[in-house]
Coordinates of C-alpha atoms in Angstrom, one line a residue:
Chain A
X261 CA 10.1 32.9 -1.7
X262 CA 9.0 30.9 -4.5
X263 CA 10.3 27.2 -5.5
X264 CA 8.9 27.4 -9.2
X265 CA 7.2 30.6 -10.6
X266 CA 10.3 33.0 -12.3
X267 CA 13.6 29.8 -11.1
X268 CA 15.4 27.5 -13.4
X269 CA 14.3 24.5 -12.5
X270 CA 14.6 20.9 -13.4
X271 CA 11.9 18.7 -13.6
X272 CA 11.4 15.0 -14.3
X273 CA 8.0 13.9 -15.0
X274 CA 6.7 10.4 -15.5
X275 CA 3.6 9.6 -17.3
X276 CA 3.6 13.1 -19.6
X277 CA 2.6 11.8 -22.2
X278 CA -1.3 12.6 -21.2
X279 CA -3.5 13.4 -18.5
X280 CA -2.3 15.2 -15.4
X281 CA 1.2 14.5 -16.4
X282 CA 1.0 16.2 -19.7
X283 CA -0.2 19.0 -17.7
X284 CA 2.0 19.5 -15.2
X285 CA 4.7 20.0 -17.7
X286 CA 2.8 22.6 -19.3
X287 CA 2.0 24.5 -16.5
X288 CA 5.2 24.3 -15.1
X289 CA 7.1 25.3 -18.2
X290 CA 5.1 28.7 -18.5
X291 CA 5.4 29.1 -14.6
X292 CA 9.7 29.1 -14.9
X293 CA 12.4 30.8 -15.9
X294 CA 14.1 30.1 -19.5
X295 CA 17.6 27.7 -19.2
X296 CA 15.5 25.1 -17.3
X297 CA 15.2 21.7 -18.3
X298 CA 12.9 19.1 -18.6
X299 CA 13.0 15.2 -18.8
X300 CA 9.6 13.7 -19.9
X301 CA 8.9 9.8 -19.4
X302 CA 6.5 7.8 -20.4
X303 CA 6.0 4.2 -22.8
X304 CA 4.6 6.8 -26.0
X305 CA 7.4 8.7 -27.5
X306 CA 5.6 10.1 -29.7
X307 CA 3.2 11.8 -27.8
X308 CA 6.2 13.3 -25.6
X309 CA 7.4 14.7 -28.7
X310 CA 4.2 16.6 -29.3
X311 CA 4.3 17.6 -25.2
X312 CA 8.1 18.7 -26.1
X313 CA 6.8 21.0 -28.5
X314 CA 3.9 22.4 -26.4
X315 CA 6.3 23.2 -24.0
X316 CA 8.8 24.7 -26.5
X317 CA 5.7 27.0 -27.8
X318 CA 5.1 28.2 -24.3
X319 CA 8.5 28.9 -23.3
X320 CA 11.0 28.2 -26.1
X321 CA 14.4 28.6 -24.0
X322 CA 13.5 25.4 -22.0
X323 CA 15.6 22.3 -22.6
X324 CA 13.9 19.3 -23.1
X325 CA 14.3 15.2 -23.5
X326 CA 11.9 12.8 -23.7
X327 CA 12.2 9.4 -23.4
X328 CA 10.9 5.4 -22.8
X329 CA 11.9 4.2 -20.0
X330 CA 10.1 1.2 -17.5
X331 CA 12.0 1.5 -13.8
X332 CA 10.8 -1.4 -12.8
X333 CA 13.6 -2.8 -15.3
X334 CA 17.2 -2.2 -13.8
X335 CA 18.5 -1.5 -17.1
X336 CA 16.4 1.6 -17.9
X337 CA 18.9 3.2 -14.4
X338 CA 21.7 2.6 -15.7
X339 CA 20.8 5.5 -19.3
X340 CA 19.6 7.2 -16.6
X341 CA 22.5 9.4 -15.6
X342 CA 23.4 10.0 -18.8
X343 CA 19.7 11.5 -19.5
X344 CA 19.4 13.8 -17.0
X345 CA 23.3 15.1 -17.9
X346 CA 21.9 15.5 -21.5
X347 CA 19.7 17.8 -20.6
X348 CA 20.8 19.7 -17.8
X349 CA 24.5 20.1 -19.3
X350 CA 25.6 23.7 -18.4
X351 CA 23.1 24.9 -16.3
X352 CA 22.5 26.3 -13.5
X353 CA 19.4 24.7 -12.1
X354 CA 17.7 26.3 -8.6
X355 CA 15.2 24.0 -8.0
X356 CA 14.9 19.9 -8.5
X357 CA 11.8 18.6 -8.9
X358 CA 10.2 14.5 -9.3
X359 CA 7.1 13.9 -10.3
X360 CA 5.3 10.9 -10.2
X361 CA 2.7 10.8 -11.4
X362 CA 2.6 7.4 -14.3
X363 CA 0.1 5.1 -13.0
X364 CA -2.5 3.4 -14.0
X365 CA -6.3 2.4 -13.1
X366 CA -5.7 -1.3 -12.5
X367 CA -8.3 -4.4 -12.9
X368 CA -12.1 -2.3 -12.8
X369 CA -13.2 -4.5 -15.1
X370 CA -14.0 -7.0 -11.9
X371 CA -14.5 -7.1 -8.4
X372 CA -11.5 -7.5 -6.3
X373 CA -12.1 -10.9 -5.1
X374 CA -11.6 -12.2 -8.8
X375 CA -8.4 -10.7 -9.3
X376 CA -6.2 -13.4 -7.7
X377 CA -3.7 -13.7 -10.5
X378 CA -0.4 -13.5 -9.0
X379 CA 1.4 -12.5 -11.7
X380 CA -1.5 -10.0 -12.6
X381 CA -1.1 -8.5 -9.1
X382 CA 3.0 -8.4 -9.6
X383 CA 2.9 -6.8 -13.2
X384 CA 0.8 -4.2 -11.4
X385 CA 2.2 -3.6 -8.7
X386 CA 5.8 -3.8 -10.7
X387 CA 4.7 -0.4 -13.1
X388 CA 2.5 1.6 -10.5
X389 CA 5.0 1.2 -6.9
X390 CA 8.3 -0.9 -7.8
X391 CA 8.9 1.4 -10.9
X392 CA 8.4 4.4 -8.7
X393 CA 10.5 3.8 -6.1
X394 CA 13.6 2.6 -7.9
X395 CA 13.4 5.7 -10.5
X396 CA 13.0 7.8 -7.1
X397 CA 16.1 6.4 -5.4
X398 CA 18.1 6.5 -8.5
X399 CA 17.4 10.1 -9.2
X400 CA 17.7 11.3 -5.3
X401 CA 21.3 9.6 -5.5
X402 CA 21.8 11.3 -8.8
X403 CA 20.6 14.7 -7.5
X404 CA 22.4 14.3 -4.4
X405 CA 25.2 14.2 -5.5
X406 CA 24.8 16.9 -8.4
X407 CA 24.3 19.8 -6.8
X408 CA 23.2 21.4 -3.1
X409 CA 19.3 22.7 -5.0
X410 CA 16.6 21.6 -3.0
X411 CA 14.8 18.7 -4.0
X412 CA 11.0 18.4 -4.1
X413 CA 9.2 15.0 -4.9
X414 CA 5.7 14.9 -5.9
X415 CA 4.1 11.8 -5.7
X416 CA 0.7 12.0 -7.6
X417 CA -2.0 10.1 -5.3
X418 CA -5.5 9.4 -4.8
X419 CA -8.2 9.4 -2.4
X420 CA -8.2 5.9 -3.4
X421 CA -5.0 5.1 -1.2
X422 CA -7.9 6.2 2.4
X423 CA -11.3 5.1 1.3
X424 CA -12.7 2.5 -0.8
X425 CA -14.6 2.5 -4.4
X426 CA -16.4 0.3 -6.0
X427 CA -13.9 -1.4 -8.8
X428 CA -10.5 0.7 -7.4
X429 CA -9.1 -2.1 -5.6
X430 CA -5.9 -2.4 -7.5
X431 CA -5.4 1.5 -8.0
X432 CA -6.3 1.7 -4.3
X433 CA -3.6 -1.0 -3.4
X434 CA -0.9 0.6 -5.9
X435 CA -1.7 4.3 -4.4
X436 CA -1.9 3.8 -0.7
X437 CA 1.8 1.0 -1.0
X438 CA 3.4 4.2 -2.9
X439 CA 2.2 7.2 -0.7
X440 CA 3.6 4.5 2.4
X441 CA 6.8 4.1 0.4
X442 CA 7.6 8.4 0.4
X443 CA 6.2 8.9 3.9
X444 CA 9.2 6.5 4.8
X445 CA 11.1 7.9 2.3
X446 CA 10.4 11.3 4.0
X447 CA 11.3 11.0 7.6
X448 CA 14.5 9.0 7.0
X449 CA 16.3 11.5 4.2
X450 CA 14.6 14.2 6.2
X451 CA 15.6 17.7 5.6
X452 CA 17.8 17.3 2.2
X453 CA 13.9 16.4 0.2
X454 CA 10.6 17.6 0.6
X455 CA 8.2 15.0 -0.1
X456 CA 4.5 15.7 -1.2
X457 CA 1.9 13.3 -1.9
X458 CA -0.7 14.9 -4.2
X459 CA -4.4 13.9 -4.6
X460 CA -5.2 15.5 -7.7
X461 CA -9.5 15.1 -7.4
X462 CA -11.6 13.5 -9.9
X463 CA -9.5 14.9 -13.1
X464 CA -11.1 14.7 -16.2
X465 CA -8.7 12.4 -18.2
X466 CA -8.7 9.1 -20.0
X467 CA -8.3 7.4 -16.9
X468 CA -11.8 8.7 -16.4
X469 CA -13.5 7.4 -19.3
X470 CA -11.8 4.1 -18.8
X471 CA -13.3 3.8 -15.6
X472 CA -16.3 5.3 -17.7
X473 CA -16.6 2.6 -20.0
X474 CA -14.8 -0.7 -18.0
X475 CA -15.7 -0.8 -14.4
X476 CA -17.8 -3.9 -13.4
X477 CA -19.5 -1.8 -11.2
X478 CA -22.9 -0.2 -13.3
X479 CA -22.7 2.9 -10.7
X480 CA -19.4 3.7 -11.0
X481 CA -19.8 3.3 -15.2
X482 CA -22.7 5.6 -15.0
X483 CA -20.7 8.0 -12.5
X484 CA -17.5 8.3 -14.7
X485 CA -19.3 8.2 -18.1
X486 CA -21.3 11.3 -17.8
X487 CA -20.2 14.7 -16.5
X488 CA -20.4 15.7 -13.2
X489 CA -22.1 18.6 -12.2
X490 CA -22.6 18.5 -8.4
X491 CA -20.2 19.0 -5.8
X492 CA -20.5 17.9 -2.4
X493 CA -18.7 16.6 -0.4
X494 CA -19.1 12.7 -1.3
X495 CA -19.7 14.1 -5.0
X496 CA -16.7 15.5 -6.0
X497 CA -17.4 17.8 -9.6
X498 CA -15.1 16.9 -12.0
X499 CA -11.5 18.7 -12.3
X500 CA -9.9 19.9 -15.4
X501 CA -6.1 19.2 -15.5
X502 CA -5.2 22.8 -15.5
X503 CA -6.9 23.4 -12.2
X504 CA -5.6 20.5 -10.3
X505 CA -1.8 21.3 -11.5
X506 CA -2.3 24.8 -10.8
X507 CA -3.2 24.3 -7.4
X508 CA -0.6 21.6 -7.6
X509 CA 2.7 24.3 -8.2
X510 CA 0.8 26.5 -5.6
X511 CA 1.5 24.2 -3.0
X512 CA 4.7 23.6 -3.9
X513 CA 5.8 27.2 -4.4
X514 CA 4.6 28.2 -1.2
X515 CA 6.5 25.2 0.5
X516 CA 4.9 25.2 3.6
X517 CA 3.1 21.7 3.5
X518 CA 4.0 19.1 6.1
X519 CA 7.0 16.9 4.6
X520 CA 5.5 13.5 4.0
X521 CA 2.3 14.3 4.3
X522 CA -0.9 14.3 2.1
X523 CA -3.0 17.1 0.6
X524 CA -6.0 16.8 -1.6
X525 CA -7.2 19.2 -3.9
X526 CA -10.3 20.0 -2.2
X527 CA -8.2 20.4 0.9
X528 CA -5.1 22.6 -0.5
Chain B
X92 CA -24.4 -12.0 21.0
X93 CA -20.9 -12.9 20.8
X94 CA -19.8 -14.6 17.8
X95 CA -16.3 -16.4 19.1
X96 CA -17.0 -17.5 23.2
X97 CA -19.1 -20.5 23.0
X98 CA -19.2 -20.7 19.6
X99 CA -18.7 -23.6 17.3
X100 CA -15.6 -21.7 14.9
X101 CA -13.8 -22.3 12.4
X102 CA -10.6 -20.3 12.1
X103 CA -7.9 -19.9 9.4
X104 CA -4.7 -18.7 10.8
X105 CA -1.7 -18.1 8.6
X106 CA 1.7 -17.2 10.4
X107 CA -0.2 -19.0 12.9
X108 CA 4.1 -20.7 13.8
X109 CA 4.9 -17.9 15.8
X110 CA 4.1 -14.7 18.1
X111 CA 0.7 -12.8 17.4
X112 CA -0.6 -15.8 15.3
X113 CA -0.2 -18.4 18.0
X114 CA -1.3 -16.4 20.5
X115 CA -4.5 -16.1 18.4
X116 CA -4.9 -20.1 17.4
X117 CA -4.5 -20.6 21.4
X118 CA -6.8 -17.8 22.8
X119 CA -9.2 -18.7 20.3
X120 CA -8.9 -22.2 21.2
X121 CA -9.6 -21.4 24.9
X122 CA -12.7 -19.5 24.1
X123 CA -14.4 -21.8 21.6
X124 CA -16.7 -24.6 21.7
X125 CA -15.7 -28.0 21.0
X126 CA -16.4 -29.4 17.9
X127 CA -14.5 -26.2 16.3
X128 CA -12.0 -26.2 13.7
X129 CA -8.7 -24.5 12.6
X130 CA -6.6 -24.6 10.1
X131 CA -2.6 -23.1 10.9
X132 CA -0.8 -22.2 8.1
X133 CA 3.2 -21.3 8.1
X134 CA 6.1 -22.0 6.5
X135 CA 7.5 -24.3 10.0
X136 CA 5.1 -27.1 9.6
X137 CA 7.3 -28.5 12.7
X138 CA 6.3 -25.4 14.9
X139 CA 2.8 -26.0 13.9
X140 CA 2.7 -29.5 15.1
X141 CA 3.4 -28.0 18.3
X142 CA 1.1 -25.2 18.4
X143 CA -1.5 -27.7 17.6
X144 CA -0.9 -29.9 20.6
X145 CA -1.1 -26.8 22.7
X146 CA -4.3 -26.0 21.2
X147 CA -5.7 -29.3 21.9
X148 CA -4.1 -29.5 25.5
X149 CA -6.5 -26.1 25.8
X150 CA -9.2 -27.2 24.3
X151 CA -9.4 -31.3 23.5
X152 CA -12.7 -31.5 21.5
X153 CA -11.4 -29.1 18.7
X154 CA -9.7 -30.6 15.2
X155 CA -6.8 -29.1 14.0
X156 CA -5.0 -29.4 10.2
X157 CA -1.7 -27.4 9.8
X158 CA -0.3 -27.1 6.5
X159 CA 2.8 -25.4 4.5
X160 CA 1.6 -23.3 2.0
X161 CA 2.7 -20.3 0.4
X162 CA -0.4 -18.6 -1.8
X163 CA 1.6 -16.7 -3.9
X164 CA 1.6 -19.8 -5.3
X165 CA -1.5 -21.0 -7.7
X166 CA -1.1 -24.7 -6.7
X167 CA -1.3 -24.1 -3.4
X168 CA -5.2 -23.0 -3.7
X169 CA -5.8 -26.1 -5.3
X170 CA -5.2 -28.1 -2.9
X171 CA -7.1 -25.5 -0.1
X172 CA -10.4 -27.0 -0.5
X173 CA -9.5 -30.3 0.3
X174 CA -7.6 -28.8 3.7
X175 CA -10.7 -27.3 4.7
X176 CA -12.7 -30.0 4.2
X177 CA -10.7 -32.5 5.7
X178 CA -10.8 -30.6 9.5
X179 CA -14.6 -29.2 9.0
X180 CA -16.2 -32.1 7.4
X181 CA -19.0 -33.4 9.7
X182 CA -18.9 -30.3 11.7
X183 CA -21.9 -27.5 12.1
X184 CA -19.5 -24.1 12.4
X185 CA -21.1 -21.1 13.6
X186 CA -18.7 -18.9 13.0
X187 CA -16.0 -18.5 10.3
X188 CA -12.8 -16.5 10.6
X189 CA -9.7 -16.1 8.5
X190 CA -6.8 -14.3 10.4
X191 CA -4.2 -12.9 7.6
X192 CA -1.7 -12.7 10.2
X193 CA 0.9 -14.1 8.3
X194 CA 4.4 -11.2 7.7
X195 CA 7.8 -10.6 7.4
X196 CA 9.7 -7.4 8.5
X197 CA 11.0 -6.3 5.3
X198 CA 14.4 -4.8 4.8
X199 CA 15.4 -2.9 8.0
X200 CA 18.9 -3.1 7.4
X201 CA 18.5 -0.7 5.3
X202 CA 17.8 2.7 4.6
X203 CA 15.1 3.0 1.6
X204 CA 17.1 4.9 -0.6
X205 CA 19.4 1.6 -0.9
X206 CA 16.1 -0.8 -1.4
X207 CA 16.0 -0.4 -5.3
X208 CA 15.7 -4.2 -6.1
X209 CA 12.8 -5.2 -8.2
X210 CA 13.0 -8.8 -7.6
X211 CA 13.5 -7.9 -3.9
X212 CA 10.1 -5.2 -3.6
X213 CA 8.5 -8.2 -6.1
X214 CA 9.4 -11.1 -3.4
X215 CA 7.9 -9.1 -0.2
X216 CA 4.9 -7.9 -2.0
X217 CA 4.3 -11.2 -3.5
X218 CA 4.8 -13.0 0.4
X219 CA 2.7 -10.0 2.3
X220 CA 0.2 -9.0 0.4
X221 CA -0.4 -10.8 -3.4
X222 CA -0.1 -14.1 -0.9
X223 CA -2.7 -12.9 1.5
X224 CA -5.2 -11.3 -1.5
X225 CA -5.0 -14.7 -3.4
X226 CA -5.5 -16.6 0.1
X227 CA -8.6 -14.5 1.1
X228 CA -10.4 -14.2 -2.4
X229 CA -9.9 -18.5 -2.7
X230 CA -11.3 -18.9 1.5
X231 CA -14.0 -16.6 0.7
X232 CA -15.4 -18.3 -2.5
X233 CA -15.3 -21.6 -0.7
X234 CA -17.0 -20.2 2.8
X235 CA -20.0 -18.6 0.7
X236 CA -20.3 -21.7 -1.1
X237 CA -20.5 -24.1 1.4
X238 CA -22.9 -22.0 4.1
X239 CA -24.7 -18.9 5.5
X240 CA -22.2 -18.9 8.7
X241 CA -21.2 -15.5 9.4
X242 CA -17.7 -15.0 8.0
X243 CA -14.6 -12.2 9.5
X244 CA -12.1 -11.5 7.8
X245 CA -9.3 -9.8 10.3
X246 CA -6.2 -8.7 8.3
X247 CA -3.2 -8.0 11.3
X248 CA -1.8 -4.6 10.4
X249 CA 0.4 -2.1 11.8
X250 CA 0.7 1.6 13.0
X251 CA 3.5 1.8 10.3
X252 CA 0.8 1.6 7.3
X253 CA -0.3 5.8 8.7
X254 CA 3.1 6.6 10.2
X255 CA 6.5 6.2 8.7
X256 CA 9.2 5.0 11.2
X257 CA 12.5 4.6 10.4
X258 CA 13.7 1.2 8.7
X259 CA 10.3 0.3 8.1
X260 CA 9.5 1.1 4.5
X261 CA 8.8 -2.3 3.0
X262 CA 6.8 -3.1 6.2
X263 CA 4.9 0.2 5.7
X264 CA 4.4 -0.4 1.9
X265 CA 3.3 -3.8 2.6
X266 CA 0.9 -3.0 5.4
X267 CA -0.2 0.1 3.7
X268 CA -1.1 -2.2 0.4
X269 CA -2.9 -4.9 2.8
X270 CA -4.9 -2.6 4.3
X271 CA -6.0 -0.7 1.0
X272 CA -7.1 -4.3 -0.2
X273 CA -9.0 -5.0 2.8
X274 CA -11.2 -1.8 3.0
X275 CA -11.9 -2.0 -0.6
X276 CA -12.9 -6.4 -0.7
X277 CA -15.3 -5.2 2.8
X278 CA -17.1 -2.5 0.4
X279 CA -17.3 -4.7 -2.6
X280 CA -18.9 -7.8 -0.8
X281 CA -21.2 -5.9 1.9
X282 CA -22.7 -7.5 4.1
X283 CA -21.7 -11.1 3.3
X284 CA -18.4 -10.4 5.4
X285 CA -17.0 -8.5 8.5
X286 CA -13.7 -7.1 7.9
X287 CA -11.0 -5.3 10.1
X288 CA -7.6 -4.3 9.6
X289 CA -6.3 -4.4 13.7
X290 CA -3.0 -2.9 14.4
X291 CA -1.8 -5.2 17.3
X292 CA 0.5 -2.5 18.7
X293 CA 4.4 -3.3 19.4
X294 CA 4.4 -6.7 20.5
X295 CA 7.1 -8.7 22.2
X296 CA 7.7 -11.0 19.5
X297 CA 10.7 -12.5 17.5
X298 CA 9.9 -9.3 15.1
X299 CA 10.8 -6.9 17.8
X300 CA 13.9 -8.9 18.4
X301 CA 14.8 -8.8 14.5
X302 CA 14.3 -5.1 14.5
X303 CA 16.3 -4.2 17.6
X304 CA 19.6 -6.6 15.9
X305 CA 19.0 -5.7 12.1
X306 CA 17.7 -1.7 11.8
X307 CA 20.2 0.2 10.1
X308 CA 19.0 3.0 12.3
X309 CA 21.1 2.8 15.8
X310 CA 18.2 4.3 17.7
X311 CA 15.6 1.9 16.4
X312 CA 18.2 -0.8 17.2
X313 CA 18.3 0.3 20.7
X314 CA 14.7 1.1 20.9
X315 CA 13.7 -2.4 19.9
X316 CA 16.2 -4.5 21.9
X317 CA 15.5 -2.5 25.2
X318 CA 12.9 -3.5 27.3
X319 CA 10.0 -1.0 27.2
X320 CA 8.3 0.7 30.2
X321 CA 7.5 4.1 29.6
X322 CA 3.8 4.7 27.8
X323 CA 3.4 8.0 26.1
X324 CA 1.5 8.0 22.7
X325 CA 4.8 8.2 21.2
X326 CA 6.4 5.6 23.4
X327 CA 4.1 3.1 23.7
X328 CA 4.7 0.1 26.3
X329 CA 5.7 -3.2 24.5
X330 CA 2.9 -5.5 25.0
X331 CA 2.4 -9.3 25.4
X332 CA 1.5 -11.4 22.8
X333 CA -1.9 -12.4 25.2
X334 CA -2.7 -8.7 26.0
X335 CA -3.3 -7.4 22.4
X336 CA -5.2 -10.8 21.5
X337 CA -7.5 -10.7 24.1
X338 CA -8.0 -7.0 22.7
X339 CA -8.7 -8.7 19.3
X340 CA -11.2 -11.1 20.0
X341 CA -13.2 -9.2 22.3
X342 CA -13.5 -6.6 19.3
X343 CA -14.8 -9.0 17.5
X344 CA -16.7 -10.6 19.8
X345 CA -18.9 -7.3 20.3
X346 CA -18.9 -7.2 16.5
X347 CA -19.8 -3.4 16.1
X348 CA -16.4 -2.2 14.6
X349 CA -16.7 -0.2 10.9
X350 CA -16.6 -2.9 8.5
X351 CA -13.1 -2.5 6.5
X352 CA -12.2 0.1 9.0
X353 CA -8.6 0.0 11.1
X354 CA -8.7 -0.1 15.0
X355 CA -5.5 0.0 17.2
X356 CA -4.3 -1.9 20.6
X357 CA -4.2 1.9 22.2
X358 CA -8.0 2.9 20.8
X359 CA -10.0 -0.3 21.0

């Protein structure tokens, strides 16, 4: 039986303003049934509204808000119920679904042994784990106490959070604290949530090009600033977003992936 | 050709108060030529005091500093050169070590879910890992400067950065974050430095004692304040602060472990 494809679902998606983000709200809203709802986060409003619409064009009986919102501020929790009843008001939602997925690359502009700002490290670590982890227990609370749908939080990952590259140290340190943070999260709600972390591949998005244009390390400019071609194992080829989110729902909607656990792309 | 037995060292120790990092200051000590230096860092300068006199009743030819310093703080690392100079100076060291051993349990009284706190996640990221990452990137700039003396840089970890375990998210998220910076500084500066994450294993320490009073889970409670004898891979023995840092040093004494990699008590 399916989680996604043909269910009203709810799904709350950080970072949709662009990117993978953008795309999984796409994908999903062509994927689900009509009366499902949608709550889009992310700092750009504006570009949410423009996602909002892509969605409506694609399925136009899906509900959808957008809004602002930085969880690493305790104020932003507080709307937060309120939000998710704005939206959801009077229907009768199958499936629950979190996905984070806002993040950002981090310092590649240096190596890691000059990035010893403190307060660098914290406002980092603040918007790419903290903000995560307090929307996430906010909304399981919220949820839990909603309804008896299941639950499914998607945590969007990288093969950064295993193995090293050049200039990734702070998306590296950000990714692997996170993917810790729902293992844990995992095994003690246990059976009520099932918890994915999702390691999307080299995705062709502006997080590539930044990497493309600002990493201190000439290879890894070189790398990310032209297109990729090859694919081998240790050369990934680059991803569009609609492949990496459609193997993304896949997984979820066959629901048979260990709870916890990691899959990459090229493994899924 | 070892690099610690015989050898003229100097070692950096932080947590160096208390369980595992004592036991490394006085193992080391034993194994070391006089004429080596350490530096113990902690937040008990009193319990350093003492470790120190053990150290020299070990070894009496060896100088020792201790300090209180907390390097999530930017004035601390001001005054680090100055430490270091004032227990090397005069000295021809061999070998140079920093042990990031330093670590605090985290919230186990606690489910996740209920650990939502930004200025709480900010305090135990800032004390286990931004503390450590501004402590390593300041040693290492000052140990390239000053000579060609093979440097290690062994970052204590845990088995709960792969595996969740009840009540120990923040420790997992911290660990997990640690660990991500350490594999990613050993592939950004090569050959110029040994690094290894070790996971000590579950040591009889005050930790173990915390756990077994504090987890909000009652079976971790009575799993940590029971004395341990079974050893099954998912029960493993409790071990002695001595056994897993003779493990330790003799790893690094044969020097041929992955450099950034992770190696365990049970697989070394």
């Amino acid at each position: 039986m399916t989680v996604i494809t043909g269910k009203r679902i709810f799904a709350v998606i950080t970072g949709a303003s662009r990117g993978i983000g953008r795309q999984i709200a796409i994908s999903l809203a062509s994927d689900v049934a009509g009366d499902s709802a949608f709550l889009l986060l992310a700092r750009n409003v504006e570009l949410l509204e423009s996602v909002k619409k892509q969605i409506q064009d694609v399925n136009p009986n899906v509900h959808v808000a957008v809004a602002k919102a930085d969880f690493a501020e305790q104020e932003s929790i507080k709307g937060l119920e309120e939000l998710v009843n704005s939206v959801t008001n009077g229907l009768t939602i199958e499936t629950r679904l979190i996905f984070h997925n806002a993040g950002t690359i981090g310092a590649v502009d240096k190596p890691c042994i000059e990035i010893s700002d403190p307060t660098d490290w914290h406002n980092y670590l603040q918007s790419n784990v903290v903000a995560a982890v307090t929307l996430n227990n906010a909304l399981y609370k919220l949820f839990v106490a909603t309804s008896s749908a299941p639950i499914f939080v998607i945590n969007i990952t990288s093969i950064a959070s295993v193995k090293a590259i050049p200039s990734f140290t702070q998306y590296a340190v950000g990714k692997a604290a996170r993917e810790a943070y729902f293992r844990n999260f995992a095994l003690e709600v246990g059976s009520a949530v099932r918890v994915l972390s999702y390691s999307p591949g080299p995705v062709q998005t502006d997080m590539v090009e930044e990497i493309g244009r600002n990493s201190y390390d000439a290879e890894m400019r070189q790398h990310f600033s032209s297109p990729q071609t090859v694919n081998t194992p240790t050369h990934r080829r680059r991803l569009t977003p609609e492949e990496t989110v459609s193997k993304l729902i896949g997984v979820i909607d066959k629901n048979d992936f260990e709870n916890g656990g990691r899959i990459d792309f090229f493994d899924a």
